[in-house]
PDB file of C-alpha atoms in Angstrom:
ATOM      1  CA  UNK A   1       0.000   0.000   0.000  1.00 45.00           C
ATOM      2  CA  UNK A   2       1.532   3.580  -0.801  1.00 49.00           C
ATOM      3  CA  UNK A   3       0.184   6.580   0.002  1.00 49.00           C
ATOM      4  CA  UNK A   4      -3.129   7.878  -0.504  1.00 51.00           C
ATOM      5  CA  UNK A   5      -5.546   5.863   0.895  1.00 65.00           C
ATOM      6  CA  UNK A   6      -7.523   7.077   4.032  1.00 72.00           C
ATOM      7  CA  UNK A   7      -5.105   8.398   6.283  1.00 88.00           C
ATOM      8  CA  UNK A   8      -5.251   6.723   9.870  1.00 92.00           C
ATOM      9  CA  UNK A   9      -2.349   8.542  11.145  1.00 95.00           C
ATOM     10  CA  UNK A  10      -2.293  11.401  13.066  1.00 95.00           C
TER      11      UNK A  10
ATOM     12  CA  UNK B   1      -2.375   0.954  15.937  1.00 92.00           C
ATOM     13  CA  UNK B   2       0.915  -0.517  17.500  1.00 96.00           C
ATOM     14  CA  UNK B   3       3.173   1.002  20.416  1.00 98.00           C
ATOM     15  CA  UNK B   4       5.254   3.095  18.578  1.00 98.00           C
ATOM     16  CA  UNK B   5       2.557   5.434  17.318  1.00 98.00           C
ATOM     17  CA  UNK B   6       0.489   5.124  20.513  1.00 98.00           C
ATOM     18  CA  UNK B   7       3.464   6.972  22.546  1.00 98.00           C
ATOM     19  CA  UNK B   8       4.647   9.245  19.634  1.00 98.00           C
ATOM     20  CA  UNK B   9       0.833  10.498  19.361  1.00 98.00           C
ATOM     21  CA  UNK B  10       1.100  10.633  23.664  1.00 98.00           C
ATOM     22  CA  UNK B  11       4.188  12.558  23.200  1.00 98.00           C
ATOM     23  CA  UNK B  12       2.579  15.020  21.268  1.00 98.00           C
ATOM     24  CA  UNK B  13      -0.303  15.549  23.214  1.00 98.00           C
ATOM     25  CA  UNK B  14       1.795  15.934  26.204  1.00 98.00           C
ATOM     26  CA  UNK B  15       4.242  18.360  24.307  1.00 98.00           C
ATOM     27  CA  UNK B  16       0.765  20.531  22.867  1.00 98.00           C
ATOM     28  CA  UNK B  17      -0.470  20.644  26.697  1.00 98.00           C
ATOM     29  CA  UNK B  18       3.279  21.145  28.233  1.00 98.00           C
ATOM     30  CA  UNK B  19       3.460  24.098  26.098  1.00 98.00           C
ATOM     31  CA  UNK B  20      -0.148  25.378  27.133  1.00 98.00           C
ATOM     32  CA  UNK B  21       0.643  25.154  30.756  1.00 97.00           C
ATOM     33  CA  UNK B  22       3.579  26.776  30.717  1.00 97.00           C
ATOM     34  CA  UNK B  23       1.976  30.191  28.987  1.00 98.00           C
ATOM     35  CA  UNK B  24      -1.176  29.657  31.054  1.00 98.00           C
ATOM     36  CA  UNK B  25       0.914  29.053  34.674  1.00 97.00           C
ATOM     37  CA  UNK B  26       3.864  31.418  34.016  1.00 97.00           C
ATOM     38  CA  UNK B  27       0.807  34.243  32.027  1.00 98.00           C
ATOM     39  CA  UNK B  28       4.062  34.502  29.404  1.00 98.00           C
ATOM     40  CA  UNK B  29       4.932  32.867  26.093  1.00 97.00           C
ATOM     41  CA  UNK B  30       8.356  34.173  26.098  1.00 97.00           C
ATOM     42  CA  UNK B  31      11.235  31.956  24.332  1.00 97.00           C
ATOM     43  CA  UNK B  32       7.939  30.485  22.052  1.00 98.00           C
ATOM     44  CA  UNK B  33       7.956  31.051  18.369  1.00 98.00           C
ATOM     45  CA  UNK B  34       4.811  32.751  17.605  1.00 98.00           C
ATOM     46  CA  UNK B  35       5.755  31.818  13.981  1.00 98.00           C
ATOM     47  CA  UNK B  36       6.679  28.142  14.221  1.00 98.00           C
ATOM     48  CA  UNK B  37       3.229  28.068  16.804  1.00 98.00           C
ATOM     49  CA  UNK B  38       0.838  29.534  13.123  1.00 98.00           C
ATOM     50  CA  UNK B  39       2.682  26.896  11.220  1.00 98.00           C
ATOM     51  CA  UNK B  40       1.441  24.364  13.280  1.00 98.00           C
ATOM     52  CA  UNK B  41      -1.771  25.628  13.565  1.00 98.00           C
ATOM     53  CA  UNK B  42      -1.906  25.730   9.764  1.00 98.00           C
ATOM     54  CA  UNK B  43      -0.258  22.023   9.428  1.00 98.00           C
ATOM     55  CA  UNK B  44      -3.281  20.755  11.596  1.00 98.00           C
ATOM     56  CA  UNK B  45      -5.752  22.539   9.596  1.00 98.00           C
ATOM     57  CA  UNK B  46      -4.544  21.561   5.976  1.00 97.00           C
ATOM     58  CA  UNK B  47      -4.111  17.941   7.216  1.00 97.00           C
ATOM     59  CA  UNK B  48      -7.280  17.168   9.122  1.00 96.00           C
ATOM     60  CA  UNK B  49      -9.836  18.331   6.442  1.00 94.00           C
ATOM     61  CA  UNK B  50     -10.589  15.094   6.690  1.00 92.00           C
ATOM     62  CA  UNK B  51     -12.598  15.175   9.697  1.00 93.00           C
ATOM     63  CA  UNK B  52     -14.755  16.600   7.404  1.00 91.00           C
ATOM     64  CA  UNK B  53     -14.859  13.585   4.838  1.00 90.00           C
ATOM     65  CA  UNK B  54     -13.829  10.546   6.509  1.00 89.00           C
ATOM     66  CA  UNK B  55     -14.083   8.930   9.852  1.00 92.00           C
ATOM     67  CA  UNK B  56     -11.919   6.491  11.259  1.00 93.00           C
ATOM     68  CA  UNK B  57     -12.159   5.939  14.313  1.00 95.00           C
ATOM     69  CA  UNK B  58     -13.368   7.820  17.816  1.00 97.00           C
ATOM     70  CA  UNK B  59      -9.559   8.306  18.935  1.00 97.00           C
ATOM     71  CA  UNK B  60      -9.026   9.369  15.477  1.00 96.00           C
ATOM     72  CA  UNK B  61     -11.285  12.176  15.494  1.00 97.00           C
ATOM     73  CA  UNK B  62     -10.523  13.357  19.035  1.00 98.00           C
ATOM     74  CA  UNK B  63      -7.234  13.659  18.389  1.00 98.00           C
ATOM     75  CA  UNK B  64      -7.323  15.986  15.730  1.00 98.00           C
ATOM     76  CA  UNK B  65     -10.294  18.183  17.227  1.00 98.00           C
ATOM     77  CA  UNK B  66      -7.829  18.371  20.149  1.00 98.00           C
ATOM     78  CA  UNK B  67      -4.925  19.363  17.868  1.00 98.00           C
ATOM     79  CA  UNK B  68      -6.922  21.429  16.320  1.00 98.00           C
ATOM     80  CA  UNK B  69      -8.464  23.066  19.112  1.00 98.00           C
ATOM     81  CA  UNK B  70      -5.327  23.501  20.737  1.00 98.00           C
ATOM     82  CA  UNK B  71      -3.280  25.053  18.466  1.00 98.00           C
ATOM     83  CA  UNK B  72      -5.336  27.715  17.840  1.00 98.00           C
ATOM     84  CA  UNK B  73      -5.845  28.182  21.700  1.00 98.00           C
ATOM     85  CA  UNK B  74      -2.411  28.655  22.101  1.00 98.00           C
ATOM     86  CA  UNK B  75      -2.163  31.550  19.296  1.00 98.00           C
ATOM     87  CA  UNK B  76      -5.165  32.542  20.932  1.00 98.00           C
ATOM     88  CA  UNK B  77      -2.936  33.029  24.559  1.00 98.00           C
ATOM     89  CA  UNK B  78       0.588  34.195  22.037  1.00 98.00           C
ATOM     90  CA  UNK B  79      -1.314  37.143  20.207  1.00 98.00           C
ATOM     91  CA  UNK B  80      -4.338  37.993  22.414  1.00 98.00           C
ATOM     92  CA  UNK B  81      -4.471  37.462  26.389  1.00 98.00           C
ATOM     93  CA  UNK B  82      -0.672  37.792  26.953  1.00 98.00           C
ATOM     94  CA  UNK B  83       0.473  39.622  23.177  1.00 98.00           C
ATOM     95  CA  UNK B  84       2.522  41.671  26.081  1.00 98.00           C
ATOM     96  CA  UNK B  85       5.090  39.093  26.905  1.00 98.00           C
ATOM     97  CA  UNK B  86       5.469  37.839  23.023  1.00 97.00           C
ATOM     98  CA  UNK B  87       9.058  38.089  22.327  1.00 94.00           C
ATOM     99  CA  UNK B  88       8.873  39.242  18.565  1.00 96.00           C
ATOM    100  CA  UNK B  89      12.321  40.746  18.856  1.00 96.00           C
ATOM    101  CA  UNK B  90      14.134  36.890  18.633  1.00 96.00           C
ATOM    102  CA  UNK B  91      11.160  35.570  16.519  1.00 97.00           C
ATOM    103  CA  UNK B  92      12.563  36.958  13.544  1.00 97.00           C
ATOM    104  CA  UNK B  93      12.637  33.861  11.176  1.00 98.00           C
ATOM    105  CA  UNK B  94      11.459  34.702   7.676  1.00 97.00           C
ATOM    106  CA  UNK B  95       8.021  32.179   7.066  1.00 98.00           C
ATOM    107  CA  UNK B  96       7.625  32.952   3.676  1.00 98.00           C
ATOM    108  CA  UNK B  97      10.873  31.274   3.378  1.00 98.00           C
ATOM    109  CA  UNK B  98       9.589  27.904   4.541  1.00 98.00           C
ATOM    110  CA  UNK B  99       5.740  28.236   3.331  1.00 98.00           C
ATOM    111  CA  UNK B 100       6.433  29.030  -0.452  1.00 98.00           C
ATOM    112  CA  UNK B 101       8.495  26.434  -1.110  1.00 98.00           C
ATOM    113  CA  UNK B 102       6.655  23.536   0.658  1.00 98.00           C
ATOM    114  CA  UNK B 103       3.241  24.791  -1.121  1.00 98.00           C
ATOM    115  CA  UNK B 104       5.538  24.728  -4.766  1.00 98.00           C
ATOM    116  CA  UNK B 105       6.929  21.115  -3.447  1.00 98.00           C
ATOM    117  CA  UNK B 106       3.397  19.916  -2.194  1.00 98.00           C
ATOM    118  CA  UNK B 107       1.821  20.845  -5.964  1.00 98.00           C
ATOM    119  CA  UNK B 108       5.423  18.968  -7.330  1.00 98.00           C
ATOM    120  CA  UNK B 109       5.137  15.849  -5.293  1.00 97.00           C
ATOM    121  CA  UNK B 110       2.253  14.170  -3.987  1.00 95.00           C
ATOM    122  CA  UNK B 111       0.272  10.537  -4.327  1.00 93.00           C
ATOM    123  CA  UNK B 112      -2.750  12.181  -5.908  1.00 92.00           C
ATOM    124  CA  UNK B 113      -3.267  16.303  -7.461  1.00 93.00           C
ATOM    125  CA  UNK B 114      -6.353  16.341  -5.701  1.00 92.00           C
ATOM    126  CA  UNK B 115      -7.115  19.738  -3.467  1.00 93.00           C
ATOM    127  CA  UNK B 116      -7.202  17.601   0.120  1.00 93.00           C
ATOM    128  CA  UNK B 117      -4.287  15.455  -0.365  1.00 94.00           C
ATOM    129  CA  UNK B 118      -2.446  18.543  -2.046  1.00 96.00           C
ATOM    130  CA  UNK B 119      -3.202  19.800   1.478  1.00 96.00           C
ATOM    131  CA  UNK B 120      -2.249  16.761   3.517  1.00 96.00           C
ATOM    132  CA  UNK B 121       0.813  16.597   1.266  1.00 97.00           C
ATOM    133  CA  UNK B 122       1.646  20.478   2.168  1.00 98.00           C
ATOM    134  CA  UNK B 123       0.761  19.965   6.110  1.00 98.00           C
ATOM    135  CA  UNK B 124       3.216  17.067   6.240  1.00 98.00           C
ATOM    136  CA  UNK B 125       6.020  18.592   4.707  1.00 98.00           C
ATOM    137  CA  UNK B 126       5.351  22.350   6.371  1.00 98.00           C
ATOM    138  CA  UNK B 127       5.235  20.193   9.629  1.00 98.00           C
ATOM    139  CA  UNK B 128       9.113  18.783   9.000  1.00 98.00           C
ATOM    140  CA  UNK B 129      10.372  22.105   9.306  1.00 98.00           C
ATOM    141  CA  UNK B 130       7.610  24.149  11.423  1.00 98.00           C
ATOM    142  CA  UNK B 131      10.004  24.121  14.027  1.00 98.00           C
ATOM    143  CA  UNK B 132      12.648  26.117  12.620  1.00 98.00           C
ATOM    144  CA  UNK B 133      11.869  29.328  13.454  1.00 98.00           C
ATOM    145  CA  UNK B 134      11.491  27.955  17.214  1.00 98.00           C
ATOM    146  CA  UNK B 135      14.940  26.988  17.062  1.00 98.00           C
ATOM    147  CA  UNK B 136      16.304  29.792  15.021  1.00 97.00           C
ATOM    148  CA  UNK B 137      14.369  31.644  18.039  1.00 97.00           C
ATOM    149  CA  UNK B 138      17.165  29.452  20.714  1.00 97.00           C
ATOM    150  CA  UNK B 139      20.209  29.858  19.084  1.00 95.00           C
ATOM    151  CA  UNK B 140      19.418  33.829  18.386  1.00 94.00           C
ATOM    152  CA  UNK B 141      19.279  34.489  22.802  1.00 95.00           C
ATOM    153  CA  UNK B 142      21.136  31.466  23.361  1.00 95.00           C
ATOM    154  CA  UNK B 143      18.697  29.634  25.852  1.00 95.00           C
ATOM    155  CA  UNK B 144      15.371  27.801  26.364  1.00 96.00           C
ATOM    156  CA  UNK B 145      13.385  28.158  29.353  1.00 96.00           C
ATOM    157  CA  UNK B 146      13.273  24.571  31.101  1.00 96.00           C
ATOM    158  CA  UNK B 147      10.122  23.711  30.117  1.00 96.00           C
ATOM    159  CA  UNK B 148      10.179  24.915  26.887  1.00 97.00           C
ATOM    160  CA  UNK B 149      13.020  22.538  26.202  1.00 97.00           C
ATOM    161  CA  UNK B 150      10.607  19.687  27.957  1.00 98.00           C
ATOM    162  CA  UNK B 151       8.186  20.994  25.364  1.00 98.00           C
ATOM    163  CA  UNK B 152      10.737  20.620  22.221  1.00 98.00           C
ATOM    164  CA  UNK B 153      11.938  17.196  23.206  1.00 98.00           C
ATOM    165  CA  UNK B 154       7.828  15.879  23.915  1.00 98.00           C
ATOM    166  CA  UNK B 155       7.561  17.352  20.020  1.00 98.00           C
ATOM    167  CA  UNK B 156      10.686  15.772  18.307  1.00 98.00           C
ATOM    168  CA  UNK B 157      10.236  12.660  20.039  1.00 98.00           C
ATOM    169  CA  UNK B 158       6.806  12.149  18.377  1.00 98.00           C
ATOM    170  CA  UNK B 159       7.908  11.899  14.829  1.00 98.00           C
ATOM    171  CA  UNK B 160      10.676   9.785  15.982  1.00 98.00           C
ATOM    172  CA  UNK B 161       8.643   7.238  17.282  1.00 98.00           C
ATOM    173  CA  UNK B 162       6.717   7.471  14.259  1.00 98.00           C
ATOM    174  CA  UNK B 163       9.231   6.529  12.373  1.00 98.00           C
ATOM    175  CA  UNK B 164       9.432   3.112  14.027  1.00 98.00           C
ATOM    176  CA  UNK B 165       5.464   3.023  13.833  1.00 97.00           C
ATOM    177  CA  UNK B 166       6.729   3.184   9.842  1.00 97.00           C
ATOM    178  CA  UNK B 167       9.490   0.509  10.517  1.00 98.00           C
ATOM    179  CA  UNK B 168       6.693  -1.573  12.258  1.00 98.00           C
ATOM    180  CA  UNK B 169       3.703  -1.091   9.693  1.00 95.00           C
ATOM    181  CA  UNK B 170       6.487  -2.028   6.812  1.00 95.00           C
ATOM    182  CA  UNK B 171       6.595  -4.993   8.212  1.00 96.00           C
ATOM    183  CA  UNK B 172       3.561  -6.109   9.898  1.00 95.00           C
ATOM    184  CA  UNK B 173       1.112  -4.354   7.784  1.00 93.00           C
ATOM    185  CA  UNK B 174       2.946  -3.790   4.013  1.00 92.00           C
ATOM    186  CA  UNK B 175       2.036   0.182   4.616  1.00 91.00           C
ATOM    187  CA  UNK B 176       4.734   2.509   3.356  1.00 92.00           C
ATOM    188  CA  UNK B 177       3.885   6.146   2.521  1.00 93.00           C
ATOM    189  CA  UNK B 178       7.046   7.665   1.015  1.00 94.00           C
ATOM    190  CA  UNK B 179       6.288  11.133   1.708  1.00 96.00           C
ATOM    191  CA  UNK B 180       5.428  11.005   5.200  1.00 96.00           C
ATOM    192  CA  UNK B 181       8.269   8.844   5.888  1.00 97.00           C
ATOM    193  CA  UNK B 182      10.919  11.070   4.194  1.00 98.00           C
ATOM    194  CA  UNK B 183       9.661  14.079   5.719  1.00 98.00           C
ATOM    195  CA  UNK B 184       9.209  12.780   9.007  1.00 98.00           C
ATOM    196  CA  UNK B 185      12.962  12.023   8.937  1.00 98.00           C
ATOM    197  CA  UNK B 186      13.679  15.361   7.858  1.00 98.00           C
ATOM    198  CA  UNK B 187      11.835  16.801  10.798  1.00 98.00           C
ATOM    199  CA  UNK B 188      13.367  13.869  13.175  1.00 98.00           C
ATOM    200  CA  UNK B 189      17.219  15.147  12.218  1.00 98.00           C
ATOM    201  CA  UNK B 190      16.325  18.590  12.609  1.00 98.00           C
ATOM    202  CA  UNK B 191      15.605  18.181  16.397  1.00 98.00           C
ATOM    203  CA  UNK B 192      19.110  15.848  16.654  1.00 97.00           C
ATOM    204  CA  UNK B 193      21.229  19.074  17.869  1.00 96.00           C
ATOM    205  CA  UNK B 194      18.418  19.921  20.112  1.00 97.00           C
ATOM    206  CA  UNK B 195      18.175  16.367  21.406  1.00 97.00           C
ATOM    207  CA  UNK B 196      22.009  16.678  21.870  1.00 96.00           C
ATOM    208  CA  UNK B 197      22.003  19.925  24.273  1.00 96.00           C
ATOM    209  CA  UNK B 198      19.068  19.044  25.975  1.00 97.00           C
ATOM    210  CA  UNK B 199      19.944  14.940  26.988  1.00 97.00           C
ATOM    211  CA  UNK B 200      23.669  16.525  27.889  1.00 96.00           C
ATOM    212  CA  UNK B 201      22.564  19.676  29.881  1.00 94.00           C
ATOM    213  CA  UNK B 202      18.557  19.307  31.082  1.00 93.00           C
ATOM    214  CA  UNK B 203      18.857  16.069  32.346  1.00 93.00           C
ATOM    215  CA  UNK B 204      21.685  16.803  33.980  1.00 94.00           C
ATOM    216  CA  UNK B 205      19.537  19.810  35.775  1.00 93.00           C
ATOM    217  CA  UNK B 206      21.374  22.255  33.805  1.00 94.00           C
ATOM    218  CA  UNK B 207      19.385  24.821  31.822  1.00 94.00           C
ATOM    219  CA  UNK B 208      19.908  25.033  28.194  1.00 95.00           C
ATOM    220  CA  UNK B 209      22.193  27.234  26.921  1.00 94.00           C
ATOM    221  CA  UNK B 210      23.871  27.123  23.968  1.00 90.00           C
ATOM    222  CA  UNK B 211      27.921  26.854  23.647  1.00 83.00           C
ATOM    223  CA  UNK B 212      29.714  30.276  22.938  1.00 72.00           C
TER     224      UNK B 212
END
């Protein structure tokens, strides 16, 4: 997985 | 979620609220950057747009809200309730220098040239070198109050624990996101002098100044 996906980090 | 972002994320809670407490106890913000304090005001607001589109968990969205929230209550304190005690003088770092560029990177390289993760992609790179004009601020008098140093190393610790939350997800999980990684390290190895003084003098009880 790279990158844009939904972002779960803060 | 695994350890390593758990206590980076804790760090920089505790580094957001370390930094409120010490304006809101001592009624000053001297020795803070007013200017690296907007930039991180702006990196939460380009990045969490989100909030807006997607939800993704309950910690998730409380976090952010908080970061939000906070940030802007600690301009709030910096320019408003005690604008007396801001020490624009020192905080003479040139922003312009640091926001053009990372908007003209953030429109260069990104996953996707859509408007929000143009944005995230700007908020993560502004955020690897927000601090600089809080540590331009140091080095121009020379010293950090105590806790303001307590507050720097909370905030540089958090995105280097995230880098082993990377480390980890690599492995475990097959995530890798180039640009937060390669920013994040950028904004890790700009705190390393810091980390340096502050490990060699505040922990020793010494304040920290800065060598002659």
């Amino acid at each position: 997985l790279i990158g844009s996906r939904k972002k779960d980090e803060l | 979620m695994n350890v390593f972002r758990l206590t980076g994320d804790i760090a920089h809670l505790l580094a957001i609220i370390l930094l409120l407490m010490k304006i809101w106890k001592t009624r000053s913000c001297a020795g803070v950057s007013g200017k690296s304090q907007m930039m991180f005001a702006l990196v939460f607001t380009t990045r969490y747009l989100d909030l807006i589109t997607n939800f993704i968990s309950l910690y998730n969205t409380t976090m952010k809200m908080i970061f939000i929230a906070s940030s802007y209550g600690t301009l709030y304190l910096m320019f408003l309730k005690f604008r007396a005690t801001y020490d624009s003088n020192h905080d003479t770092f040139r922003m312009e220098f640091l926001v053009v560029p990372v908007a003209g990177l953030s429109f260069l390289v990104n996953h996707d040239f859509s408007p929000l993760e143009i944005l995230w992609t700007f908020s993560i790179y502004l955020e690897s070198v927000a601090i600089l004009p809080q540590l331009f601020m140091i080095s121009k008098t020379g010293e950090a109050e105590t806790i303001t140093s307590h507050y720097l190393f909370a905030l540089g610790s958090y995105r280097a624990l995230y880098i082993l939350n990377w480390v980890y997800r690599f492995y475990f999980e097959g995530f890798f996101d180039l640009i937060a990684v390669v920013a994040g390290c950028v904004q890790t190895v700009l705190y390393c002098d810091f980390f340096y003084l502050y490990i060699t003098k505040v922990w020793k009880g010494k304040k920290l100044t800065l060598p002659a």
